[in-house]
Coordinates of C-alpha atoms in Angstrom, one line a residue:
X6 CA -43.8 -46.6 5.5
X7 CA -44.6 -43.6 3.7
X8 CA -42.6 -40.4 4.8
X9 CA -44.9 -37.5 6.2
X10 CA -43.8 -34.2 4.8
X11 CA -43.3 -31.4 6.8
X12 CA -45.5 -28.2 7.0
X13 CA -45.0 -26.6 3.6
X14 CA -44.0 -23.2 5.4
X15 CA -41.3 -24.5 7.4
X16 CA -40.3 -26.3 4.3
X17 CA -39.5 -22.9 3.0
X18 CA -37.5 -21.8 6.2
X19 CA -35.5 -25.0 6.2
X20 CA -34.7 -24.9 2.6
X21 CA -33.9 -21.2 2.7
X22 CA -31.7 -21.8 5.8
X23 CA -33.7 -19.2 7.7
X24 CA -34.5 -19.7 11.6
X25 CA -38.2 -20.0 11.9
X26 CA -38.0 -18.5 15.5
X27 CA -38.5 -15.0 14.6
X28 CA -41.4 -16.1 12.3
X29 CA -43.2 -18.1 15.1
X30 CA -43.2 -14.7 17.1
X31 CA -44.7 -13.0 14.3
X32 CA -47.4 -15.6 13.8
X33 CA -48.2 -15.5 17.7
X34 CA -48.5 -12.0 17.3
X35 CA -50.9 -12.1 14.5
X36 CA -52.8 -15.2 16.0
X37 CA -53.3 -13.2 19.3
X38 CA -54.6 -10.3 17.5
X39 CA -57.2 -12.4 15.6
X40 CA -58.1 -13.9 19.0
X41 CA -58.7 -10.7 20.6
X42 CA -61.0 -9.8 17.6
X43 CA -63.2 -12.2 19.3
X44 CA -63.2 -10.7 22.6
X45 CA -65.7 -7.8 21.7
X46 CA -68.3 -10.7 21.2
X47 CA -68.0 -11.7 24.6
X48 CA -68.0 -8.3 26.3
X49 CA -70.9 -7.2 24.4
X50 CA -72.7 -10.3 25.9
X51 CA -71.6 -9.3 29.3
X52 CA -72.9 -5.8 29.0
X53 CA -76.3 -6.9 27.6
X54 CA -76.5 -9.6 30.3
X55 CA -75.9 -6.6 32.9
X56 CA -78.8 -4.9 31.4
X57 CA -81.1 -7.5 31.1
X58 CA -80.5 -8.8 34.7
X59 CA -81.1 -5.4 36.3
X60 CA -84.4 -5.1 34.2
X61 CA -85.4 -8.4 35.1
X62 CA -84.8 -8.1 39.0
X63 CA -85.9 -4.5 38.9
X64 CA -82.5 -3.0 40.3
X65 CA -80.2 -0.3 39.3
X66 CA -77.8 -1.0 36.4
X67 CA -74.1 -1.7 37.7
X68 CA -72.5 1.0 35.8
X69 CA -69.0 0.3 37.1
X70 CA -69.2 -3.2 35.7
X71 CA -70.5 -1.8 32.2
X72 CA -67.6 0.7 32.1
X73 CA -65.1 -2.1 33.0
X74 CA -66.3 -4.3 30.0
X75 CA -66.3 -1.3 28.0
X76 CA -62.8 -0.6 28.8
X77 CA -61.9 -4.2 28.1
X78 CA -63.7 -4.1 24.8
X79 CA -61.5 -0.9 24.0
X80 CA -58.3 -2.5 25.4
X81 CA -58.6 -5.7 23.3
X82 CA -59.2 -3.7 20.1
X83 CA -56.2 -1.4 20.8
X84 CA -54.0 -4.4 21.7
X85 CA -55.3 -6.3 18.9
X86 CA -54.4 -3.5 16.4
X87 CA -50.7 -3.3 18.0
X88 CA -50.3 -6.8 17.6
X89 CA -51.6 -7.1 14.1
X90 CA -49.3 -4.5 13.3
X91 CA -46.1 -5.9 14.7
X92 CA -47.1 -9.5 13.5
X93 CA -47.7 -8.5 10.1
X94 CA -44.2 -6.5 10.0
X95 CA -42.4 -9.6 11.8
X96 CA -44.1 -12.1 9.2
X97 CA -43.5 -9.6 5.9
X98 CA -39.9 -9.3 7.0
X99 CA -39.2 -12.9 7.7
X100 CA -41.1 -14.0 4.3
X101 CA -39.0 -11.3 2.4
X102 CA -35.6 -12.6 4.0
X103 CA -36.5 -16.2 3.5
X104 CA -37.8 -15.8 -0.2
X105 CA -34.8 -13.7 -0.9
X106 CA -32.4 -16.3 0.6
X107 CA -34.4 -19.1 -1.4
X108 CA -34.0 -17.0 -4.7
X109 CA -30.4 -16.5 -4.1
X110 CA -30.0 -20.2 -3.5
X111 CA -31.7 -21.2 -6.7
X112 CA -29.8 -18.5 -8.7
X113 CA -26.3 -19.6 -7.3
X114 CA -27.3 -23.3 -7.7
X115 CA -28.7 -22.4 -11.4
X116 CA -25.2 -21.0 -12.1
X117 CA -23.5 -24.4 -11.2
X118 CA -25.8 -26.6 -13.3
X119 CA -24.8 -27.6 -16.9
X120 CA -25.8 -25.4 -19.6
X121 CA -27.9 -28.0 -21.0
X122 CA -30.3 -27.8 -18.1
X123 CA -31.3 -24.4 -20.1
X124 CA -31.9 -26.0 -23.3
X125 CA -34.1 -28.9 -21.9
X126 CA -37.2 -26.9 -21.9
X127 CA -36.6 -26.1 -18.2
X128 CA -36.0 -22.4 -18.4
X129 CA -39.5 -21.4 -18.9
X130 CA -40.8 -23.4 -15.7
X131 CA -37.8 -22.0 -13.6
X132 CA -39.1 -18.3 -14.7
X133 CA -42.5 -18.9 -13.7
X134 CA -41.3 -20.3 -10.4
X135 CA -38.8 -17.5 -9.7
X136 CA -41.7 -14.7 -10.4
X137 CA -45.1 -15.7 -10.3
X138 CA -44.5 -18.7 -7.7
X139 CA -42.5 -16.5 -5.4
X140 CA -45.0 -13.7 -5.2
X141 CA -47.7 -16.3 -4.3
X142 CA -45.4 -17.8 -1.5
X143 CA -44.8 -14.3 -0.1
X144 CA -48.7 -13.9 0.1
X145 CA -49.1 -17.3 2.0
X146 CA -46.4 -17.0 4.2
X147 CA -46.9 -13.5 5.0
X148 CA -50.5 -13.3 5.2
X149 CA -52.5 -16.7 4.9
X150 CA -50.6 -18.7 7.3
X151 CA -50.7 -16.3 10.3
X152 CA -54.4 -16.1 9.4
X153 CA -54.7 -19.6 9.3
X154 CA -53.2 -20.2 12.6
X155 CA -55.2 -17.3 14.1
X156 CA -58.4 -18.6 12.8
X157 CA -57.8 -21.9 14.4
X158 CA -57.0 -20.5 17.7
X159 CA -60.2 -18.1 17.6
X160 CA -62.3 -21.1 16.2
X161 CA -61.1 -23.2 19.3
X162 CA -61.8 -20.2 22.0
X163 CA -65.4 -19.7 20.5
X164 CA -66.0 -23.4 20.3
X165 CA -64.9 -23.5 24.3
X166 CA -67.0 -20.5 25.2
X167 CA -70.0 -21.8 23.1
X168 CA -69.9 -25.2 24.9
X169 CA -69.3 -23.6 28.2
X170 CA -72.5 -21.7 27.9
X171 CA -74.9 -24.3 26.5
X172 CA -73.8 -27.8 25.0
X173 CA -77.0 -28.3 23.1
X174 CA -76.7 -24.8 21.5
X175 CA -73.0 -25.3 20.6
X176 CA -73.7 -28.8 19.2
X177 CA -76.5 -27.0 17.1
X178 CA -74.1 -24.6 15.6
X179 CA -71.2 -26.9 15.0
X180 CA -73.5 -29.6 13.6
X181 CA -75.2 -27.4 11.3
X182 CA -71.7 -26.0 10.0
X183 CA -70.4 -29.6 9.8
X184 CA -73.5 -30.2 7.3
X185 CA -72.6 -27.4 5.2
X186 CA -69.1 -28.4 4.7
X187 CA -69.9 -32.2 4.0
X188 CA -72.3 -30.8 1.4
X189 CA -69.7 -28.8 0.0
X190 CA -67.0 -31.6 0.1
X191 CA -69.5 -33.9 -1.6
X192 CA -69.4 -31.7 -4.9
X193 CA -65.6 -32.4 -5.2
X194 CA -65.1 -35.6 -3.1
X195 CA -65.7 -39.1 -4.5
X196 CA -64.7 -40.7 -8.0
X197 CA -67.5 -38.9 -9.8
X198 CA -66.5 -35.3 -8.6
X199 CA -62.9 -35.7 -9.1
X200 CA -63.6 -37.3 -12.7
X201 CA -65.4 -34.1 -13.4
X202 CA -62.8 -31.7 -12.1
X203 CA -60.1 -33.7 -13.8
X204 CA -62.1 -33.6 -17.4
X205 CA -62.6 -29.9 -17.2
X206 CA -58.9 -29.3 -16.3
X207 CA -58.0 -31.5 -19.3
X208 CA -60.2 -29.9 -21.7
X209 CA -59.2 -26.5 -20.5
X210 CA -55.7 -27.2 -21.1
X211 CA -56.2 -28.9 -24.5
X212 CA -58.6 -25.8 -25.4
X213 CA -55.5 -23.3 -24.5
X214 CA -53.0 -25.2 -26.4
X215 CA -55.3 -25.4 -29.6
X216 CA -55.8 -21.9 -29.4
X217 CA -52.4 -21.0 -29.1
X218 CA -51.6 -23.2 -32.0
X219 CA -54.3 -21.7 -34.1
X220 CA -53.1 -18.1 -33.4
X221 CA -49.6 -19.2 -34.3
X222 CA -50.2 -20.9 -37.3
X223 CA -52.7 -18.5 -38.8
X224 CA -50.4 -17.3 -41.5
X225 CA -50.0 -21.1 -42.8
X226 CA -53.7 -21.7 -42.4
X227 CA -54.7 -18.8 -44.5
X228 CA -52.0 -19.3 -47.3
X229 CA -53.0 -23.0 -47.6
X230 CA -56.6 -22.2 -47.5
X231 CA -57.2 -24.3 -44.3
X232 CA -58.6 -21.5 -41.5
X233 CA -62.0 -23.1 -41.8
X234 CA -60.6 -26.9 -41.0
X235 CA -58.7 -25.2 -38.1
X236 CA -61.6 -23.3 -36.9
X237 CA -63.9 -26.3 -36.8
X238 CA -61.2 -28.1 -34.6
X239 CA -61.1 -25.3 -32.1
X240 CA -64.8 -25.1 -32.2
X241 CA -65.2 -28.6 -31.4
X242 CA -62.9 -28.1 -28.5
X243 CA -64.7 -25.1 -27.1
X244 CA -67.9 -27.1 -27.3
X245 CA -66.0 -29.9 -25.5
X246 CA -65.3 -27.6 -22.7
X247 CA -68.3 -25.9 -22.6
X248 CA -69.9 -29.6 -22.0
X249 CA -67.3 -30.2 -19.2
X250 CA -68.3 -26.6 -17.6
X251 CA -71.9 -27.5 -17.7
X252 CA -71.4 -30.9 -16.2
X253 CA -69.1 -29.2 -13.4
X254 CA -71.9 -26.3 -12.7
X255 CA -74.8 -28.7 -12.7
X256 CA -72.9 -30.6 -9.8
X257 CA -71.4 -27.5 -8.0
X258 CA -74.1 -24.8 -8.3
X259 CA -76.9 -26.7 -6.3
X260 CA -74.5 -28.0 -3.7
X261 CA -72.8 -24.7 -3.3
X262 CA -76.1 -23.0 -2.8
X263 CA -77.1 -25.4 -0.2
X264 CA -73.4 -24.9 1.5
X265 CA -73.9 -21.0 1.5
X266 CA -77.6 -21.1 2.7
X267 CA -76.8 -23.2 5.7
X268 CA -73.7 -21.2 7.0
X269 CA -75.5 -17.9 6.4
X270 CA -78.5 -19.2 8.1
X271 CA -76.8 -20.5 11.2
X272 CA -78.7 -18.0 13.4
X273 CA -82.1 -19.5 12.2
X274 CA -80.8 -23.1 13.5
X275 CA -79.6 -21.5 16.9
X276 CA -82.9 -19.8 17.3
X277 CA -85.1 -22.9 16.7
X278 CA -83.2 -24.8 19.1
X279 CA -83.0 -22.0 21.5
X280 CA -86.9 -21.8 21.2
X281 CA -87.3 -25.5 21.8
X282 CA -85.2 -25.1 24.8
X283 CA -87.1 -22.2 26.3
X284 CA -90.3 -23.9 25.7
X285 CA -89.3 -27.0 27.9
X286 CA -87.6 -24.4 30.3
X287 CA -89.9 -21.6 30.6
X288 CA -88.6 -18.5 32.6
X289 CA -85.2 -19.7 32.8
X290 CA -83.2 -16.4 32.9
X291 CA -79.9 -18.0 32.7
X292 CA -81.0 -20.1 29.4
X293 CA -82.3 -16.8 27.9
X294 CA -78.7 -15.3 28.4
X295 CA -77.3 -18.4 26.8
X296 CA -79.6 -18.4 23.7
X297 CA -78.7 -14.4 23.4
X298 CA -75.1 -15.4 23.7
X299 CA -75.4 -18.1 21.2
X300 CA -76.9 -15.6 18.6
X301 CA -74.1 -13.2 19.1
X302 CA -71.3 -15.6 19.0
X303 CA -72.7 -18.2 16.5
X304 CA -72.0 -16.0 13.3
X305 CA -68.4 -15.2 14.4
X306 CA -67.7 -19.1 14.3
X307 CA -68.5 -19.1 10.5
X308 CA -65.3 -16.7 9.4
X309 CA -62.7 -18.5 11.0
X310 CA -64.0 -22.0 9.7
X311 CA -64.3 -20.7 6.3
X312 CA -60.6 -19.4 6.3
X313 CA -59.5 -22.9 7.8
X314 CA -61.0 -24.3 4.7
X315 CA -59.8 -21.8 2.2
X316 CA -56.3 -21.3 3.6
X317 CA -55.7 -25.0 4.0
X318 CA -56.0 -25.1 0.0
X319 CA -53.6 -22.3 -0.1
X320 CA -51.0 -24.3 2.0
X321 CA -51.3 -27.1 -0.3
X322 CA -50.4 -25.0 -3.1
X323 CA -47.5 -23.9 -1.1
X324 CA -46.3 -27.5 -0.7
X325 CA -46.7 -28.1 -4.6
X326 CA -44.4 -24.6 -4.9
X327 CA -41.7 -26.0 -2.5
X328 CA -41.8 -29.3 -4.5
X329 CA -40.7 -27.3 -7.6
X330 CA -38.1 -25.5 -5.9
X331 CA -36.8 -28.6 -4.4
X332 CA -36.8 -30.3 -7.8
X333 CA -34.5 -27.5 -9.2
X334 CA -32.3 -27.7 -6.2
X335 CA -31.9 -31.5 -6.5
X336 CA -30.3 -31.2 -10.0
X337 CA -26.8 -32.0 -9.5
X338 CA -24.4 -29.3 -9.9
X339 CA -21.7 -29.6 -12.7
X340 CA -18.3 -30.6 -10.8
X341 CA -15.5 -28.2 -11.3
X342 CA -12.0 -28.7 -11.6
X343 CA -9.4 -26.5 -10.2
X344 CA -7.4 -25.5 -13.3
X345 CA -7.3 -22.0 -14.0
X346 CA -5.8 -21.9 -17.5
X347 CA -4.6 -23.8 -20.3
X348 CA -1.0 -24.6 -20.0
X349 CA 0.0 -26.4 -23.3
X350 CA -1.9 -24.1 -25.7
X351 CA -5.4 -24.4 -27.6
X352 CA -5.3 -27.7 -29.5
X353 CA -8.6 -29.3 -28.9
X354 CA -9.1 -33.2 -28.6
X355 CA -12.0 -35.4 -28.8
X356 CA -10.9 -38.9 -27.3
X357 CA -13.4 -41.7 -28.0
X358 CA -16.2 -39.4 -26.9
X359 CA -19.9 -40.9 -26.4
X360 CA -23.0 -39.1 -25.2
X361 CA -26.8 -39.4 -25.3
X362 CA -29.4 -37.1 -24.4
X363 CA -31.4 -40.0 -23.2
X364 CA -31.0 -42.0 -19.6
X365 CA -29.2 -45.4 -20.0
X366 CA -32.3 -47.3 -19.2
X367 CA -34.5 -45.6 -22.2
X368 CA -35.4 -48.3 -24.4
X369 CA -35.4 -45.5 -27.3
X370 CA -32.2 -44.3 -26.2
X371 CA -30.0 -42.9 -29.0
X372 CA -26.4 -42.0 -29.1
X373 CA -26.0 -38.3 -30.0
X374 CA -22.1 -38.8 -30.3
X375 CA -20.7 -42.5 -30.5
X376 CA -16.9 -43.3 -30.0
X377 CA -15.9 -40.1 -31.5
X378 CA -12.2 -39.1 -31.9
X379 CA -11.0 -35.7 -33.4
X380 CA -8.0 -33.7 -33.0
X381 CA -7.9 -29.8 -34.0
X382 CA -4.4 -28.3 -33.9
X383 CA -3.9 -24.7 -32.2
X384 CA -4.7 -22.0 -34.6
X385 CA -6.7 -24.3 -37.0
X386 CA -10.0 -23.5 -38.7
X387 CA -11.9 -26.8 -38.4
X388 CA -15.4 -27.3 -39.4
X389 CA -17.8 -30.0 -38.5
X390 CA -20.5 -31.0 -41.3
X391 CA -23.0 -33.6 -41.9
X392 CA -26.6 -34.5 -42.2
X393 CA -29.1 -33.0 -39.8
X394 CA -28.8 -35.0 -36.5
X395 CA -25.4 -35.9 -37.1
X396 CA -24.1 -34.6 -33.7
X397 CA -22.4 -31.6 -35.0
X398 CA -24.1 -29.1 -32.5
X399 CA -23.9 -31.8 -29.8
X400 CA -19.8 -31.9 -30.2
X401 CA -19.7 -28.0 -29.9
X402 CA -21.8 -28.0 -26.9
X403 CA -19.8 -30.7 -25.2
X404 CA -16.7 -28.6 -25.8
X405 CA -18.3 -25.7 -23.7
X406 CA -19.6 -28.4 -21.1
X407 CA -23.1 -27.9 -21.9
X408 CA -23.1 -31.4 -20.6
X409 CA -20.5 -33.9 -19.6
X410 CA -19.4 -36.7 -21.9
X411 CA -20.5 -39.9 -20.7
X412 CA -17.4 -41.6 -22.1
X413 CA -13.9 -40.6 -23.1
X414 CA -12.8 -37.2 -22.7
X415 CA -12.5 -33.6 -24.5
X416 CA -9.2 -31.7 -23.9
X417 CA -7.9 -28.5 -24.4
X418 CA -4.2 -28.1 -24.6
X419 CA -3.9 -31.6 -23.6
X420 CA -6.1 -31.2 -20.4
X421 CA -9.4 -32.5 -19.8
X422 CA -12.0 -29.9 -19.7
X423 CA -13.7 -31.0 -16.7
X424 CA -10.3 -30.1 -14.7
X425 CA -11.0 -26.5 -15.4
X426 CA -13.1 -24.2 -13.3
X427 CA -15.9 -23.2 -15.2
X428 CA -14.6 -19.6 -15.2
X429 CA -11.3 -20.4 -16.8
X430 CA -13.0 -22.7 -19.5
X431 CA -15.4 -20.0 -20.5
X432 CA -12.3 -17.6 -20.5
X433 CA -11.0 -20.0 -23.5
X434 CA -14.1 -20.3 -25.5
X435 CA -16.3 -18.0 -27.4
X436 CA -19.6 -19.1 -28.9
X437 CA -21.7 -17.3 -31.9
X438 CA -24.8 -19.2 -32.3
X439 CA -27.1 -19.2 -35.1
X440 CA -30.1 -17.6 -32.9
X441 CA -28.6 -14.6 -31.0
X442 CA -30.2 -13.5 -27.7
X443 CA -30.4 -9.6 -27.3
X444 CA -31.0 -8.4 -23.7
X445 CA -33.3 -5.5 -22.9
X446 CA -30.4 -3.3 -22.4
X447 CA -28.4 -0.8 -24.0
X448 CA -26.3 -1.7 -27.0
X449 CA -23.3 -0.9 -25.2
X450 CA -24.4 -3.4 -22.4
X451 CA -25.3 -5.9 -25.1
X452 CA -21.8 -6.1 -26.3
X453 CA -19.9 -5.4 -23.0
X454 CA -21.9 -8.0 -21.3
X455 CA -21.3 -6.2 -17.9
X456 CA -17.7 -6.6 -18.1
X457 CA -15.4 -3.6 -17.0
X458 CA -14.4 -2.4 -20.4
X459 CA -14.0 1.1 -21.7
X460 CA -16.4 2.6 -24.2
X461 CA -13.6 2.8 -26.8
X462 CA -13.1 -1.0 -26.4
X463 CA -16.6 -1.6 -27.1
X464 CA -16.6 0.7 -30.1
X465 CA -13.5 -0.7 -31.6
X466 CA -15.3 -4.4 -31.4
X467 CA -18.4 -2.9 -32.8
X468 CA -16.3 -1.3 -35.8
X469 CA -14.4 -4.7 -36.3
X470 CA -17.8 -6.7 -36.4
X471 CA -19.0 -4.0 -39.1
X472 CA -21.8 -2.9 -36.8
X473 CA -20.6 0.6 -35.5
X474 CA -22.3 2.3 -38.6
X475 CA -25.9 1.0 -38.0
X476 CA -25.3 1.4 -34.1
X477 CA -24.8 5.1 -34.7
X478 CA -27.7 5.7 -36.7
X479 CA -30.0 4.4 -34.0
X480 CA -31.9 7.0 -32.1
X481 CA -29.5 7.2 -28.9
X482 CA -26.6 5.2 -30.6
X483 CA -24.8 2.8 -28.3
X484 CA -27.2 4.0 -25.3
X485 CA -30.4 2.8 -27.5
X486 CA -32.2 0.1 -25.4
X487 CA -32.8 -3.0 -27.4
X488 CA -34.8 -5.9 -26.8
X489 CA -38.4 -5.9 -25.1
X490 CA -39.5 -2.6 -25.1
X491 CA -36.7 -1.0 -27.0
X492 CA -35.5 -1.1 -30.4
X493 CA -35.8 -4.4 -32.5
X494 CA -32.7 -5.5 -34.5
X495 CA -32.9 -7.6 -37.7
X496 CA -31.2 -10.9 -37.7
X497 CA -28.3 -9.8 -39.4
X498 CA -27.7 -7.0 -37.1
X499 CA -28.1 -9.2 -33.9
X500 CA -25.6 -11.6 -35.4
X501 CA -23.2 -8.8 -35.9
X502 CA -23.7 -7.7 -32.1
X503 CA -23.0 -11.3 -31.1
X504 CA -19.8 -10.8 -33.2
X505 CA -18.9 -7.8 -31.5
X506 CA -19.2 -9.6 -28.2
X507 CA -16.8 -12.5 -29.2
X508 CA -14.4 -9.8 -30.5
X509 CA -14.4 -8.1 -27.4
X510 CA -14.2 -11.1 -25.3
X511 CA -11.0 -12.1 -27.3
X512 CA -10.8 -15.9 -26.4
X513 CA -8.3 -18.1 -28.1
X514 CA -11.0 -20.8 -29.3
X515 CA -14.1 -19.7 -31.4
X516 CA -17.3 -22.0 -31.8
X517 CA -19.5 -20.9 -34.7
X518 CA -22.7 -22.8 -34.7
X519 CA -24.7 -22.3 -37.9
X520 CA -23.7 -18.7 -37.3
X521 CA -24.6 -17.6 -40.9
X522 CA -27.4 -20.3 -41.8
X523 CA -30.1 -17.8 -42.5
X524 CA -28.1 -14.7 -43.4
X525 CA -29.4 -12.6 -46.1
X526 CA -27.4 -11.2 -49.0
X527 CA -27.3 -7.8 -47.7
X528 CA -25.6 -8.6 -44.5
X529 CA -23.7 -11.6 -45.5
X530 CA -20.7 -9.4 -46.5
X531 CA -20.6 -7.3 -43.4
X532 CA -20.8 -10.7 -41.6
X533 CA -18.1 -12.0 -43.3
X534 CA -15.8 -9.3 -42.9
X535 CA -16.8 -9.3 -39.1
X536 CA -15.9 -13.1 -38.8
X537 CA -12.8 -12.6 -40.4
X538 CA -11.7 -10.0 -37.8
X539 CA -13.1 -12.4 -35.1
X540 CA -11.1 -15.5 -36.2
X541 CA -7.7 -13.9 -36.7
X542 CA -5.1 -16.1 -35.0
X543 CA -8.0 -18.2 -33.3
X544 CA -8.6 -21.9 -32.8
X545 CA -12.0 -22.1 -34.8
X546 CA -14.7 -25.0 -34.8
X547 CA -17.4 -24.1 -37.2
X548 CA -20.6 -26.1 -37.3
X549 CA -22.1 -25.6 -40.8
X550 CA -24.9 -27.1 -43.2
X551 CA -23.7 -24.5 -46.2
X552 CA -20.6 -26.3 -47.0
X553 CA -19.3 -23.7 -49.5
X554 CA -18.8 -21.4 -46.2
X555 CA -16.3 -24.1 -45.1
X556 CA -14.3 -24.6 -48.3
X557 CA -11.1 -23.1 -47.1
X558 CA -11.2 -24.9 -43.5
X559 CA -7.8 -26.6 -42.7
X560 CA -9.7 -29.6 -41.5
X561 CA -13.3 -30.7 -42.0
X562 CA -14.8 -33.4 -39.9
X563 CA -18.0 -35.1 -41.3
X564 CA -20.5 -36.7 -38.7
X565 CA -23.4 -38.9 -39.4
X566 CA -25.8 -40.6 -36.7
X567 CA -23.3 -39.5 -34.1
X568 CA -20.1 -41.2 -35.7
X569 CA -17.2 -39.6 -37.5
X570 CA -17.3 -40.9 -41.0
X571 CA -14.4 -39.1 -42.8
X572 CA -12.1 -36.1 -42.4
X573 CA -9.7 -34.1 -44.3
X574 CA -9.5 -31.1 -46.4
X575 CA -12.1 -29.9 -49.0
X576 CA -10.1 -31.3 -52.1
X577 CA -9.2 -34.5 -50.1
X578 CA -12.9 -35.3 -49.2
X579 CA -14.2 -34.5 -52.8
X580 CA -11.5 -36.9 -54.0
X581 CA -12.6 -39.7 -51.7
X582 CA -16.2 -39.4 -53.1
X583 CA -18.0 -40.6 -50.0
X584 CA -20.4 -38.8 -48.0
X585 CA -19.0 -35.3 -48.0
X586 CA -18.8 -35.4 -51.9
X587 CA -22.6 -36.6 -52.0
X588 CA -23.5 -33.6 -49.7
X589 CA -21.5 -31.2 -51.7
X590 CA -23.1 -32.4 -55.0
X591 CA -26.5 -32.2 -53.6
X592 CA -26.0 -28.5 -52.4
X593 CA -24.5 -27.6 -55.7
X594 CA -27.6 -28.8 -57.4
X595 CA -29.8 -27.0 -55.2
X596 CA -27.8 -23.8 -55.6
X597 CA -27.9 -24.0 -59.3
X598 CA -31.6 -25.2 -59.7
X599 CA -33.8 -22.7 -61.5
X600 CA -37.6 -22.6 -61.7
X601 CA -38.5 -23.4 -65.5
X602 CA -41.3 -21.7 -66.7
X603 CA -41.3 -22.7 -70.5
X604 CA -44.8 -22.9 -71.9
X605 CA -45.8 -20.0 -69.4
X606 CA -47.0 -16.8 -71.4
X607 CA -47.6 -13.3 -70.2
X608 CA -50.4 -11.7 -71.3
X609 CA -49.6 -10.3 -74.8
X610 CA -47.5 -13.6 -75.8
X611 CA -44.2 -12.6 -73.8
X612 CA -42.6 -15.6 -72.2
X613 CA -41.7 -15.5 -68.4
X614 CA -38.5 -17.5 -69.1

């Protein structure tokens, strides 16, 4: 049997571990204020009835009753305002508390997930959920849901009032509105309507993706003389999207026009029905009053009914957003050990390690590491090299527990890294990546990373990383804001900031993941000097493509297709004349290759060569 999901709003409070009791009080206040907004319709009818009956009977107007109904009108308005303010305050407070708790839950849970979660394309979706979706959830919880409940109660009250007055007139009003909403549903309901809507959404998504690609690839398109081809493809998608919009509007426009006409013209339906009833019941004073009341109350039914339809869609959206929140919270937290430090030094060991990014049931499953065993003694400078896709970066990321191994174990000081707390493991390891993330904060904060360190310690780390000089040349020195909205650093400058972070952290193990892959000549010397300071007395694992940068490594491990092919020093591996020697020869040929331009002459006969 299919499980019925709970109301989306209460799913929020349940997931956020907040009591819905106070929220129900706020919703009740809001609903009562909306219900009281319908009271003036009835009191106006009662006042008009007094004057009309007095006129027909030729008697004096009962001013006492008029004033009573006037005071009831004023009282309902004042009480409604008070309840609306109280309800809004309570609902907003509950929404803020619930979403604060929800945000903190997500942040706390994300802190316990493996780091691979953030490299798997999830971070953008989580960022959108934490910002845009949460803002929309607040609006639905604090405004839309209370209005929905209030609209439902008001609609029920108005329905009871209309049916108690005159059943045929009430049926006329609700039948007209029912027809209007059935007409509206016909535009989106059924296979044909759903297909048109699906085609429109699909073509819009394709157009957005193609336009982003067109803008991102404009340089290459122009360089290779293909802007017209790209523009033609984009134009074709624009035309396709335009066709779907036309099909959508052809279906929706007449239907929506009929829907709006019927809902706005509900008075006409009441008037026609009232005239028919009065034709067959001439002189019926009570019927005249009933028709008059229906004309007053009838339009009041439209607003809550339309709110119910529109807000119902918002609640469905809230349900989708809660699905996204629950999807993140369902990701299993990475289990932590209890060890707070390595007791036997910093020797690193890979013991028959296997790992894949795909599930075991995936027919295209490929092992990123396949039965890999390596031993890196404490204080050793080790390097991981090999063809692209060989598993080098995966090995480094597994050491930092971006993921957990599927088979085997990775140890530090003879202890399985899964036995450490994450804090203890991170105290053992520093990472310097090829792509350095610079936060939208000051230079000082980017190096200190919010650790309680002195300004002097930060400057010493910057000097060691060879970045103190360029920092001092910035507009506000160490207080200069970097990143979005601030000063932009070059790639080499950002790398030196990353090295300064690692020097300040001062861990016994350092992992360098292609840290100098795209360094320009101007920055390379400074980076190498900074690296030398960083690596003093450390156990180092360098992941590299450029083999000349690891010639002095104590131990070189060569990975290919997830397997360890060979290991040794640079000279030993060259003598073995296997994969490493092959890669070394290829890189040497590439480094020494020069463009030959013999036969090309400058103007005037001078050769380029």
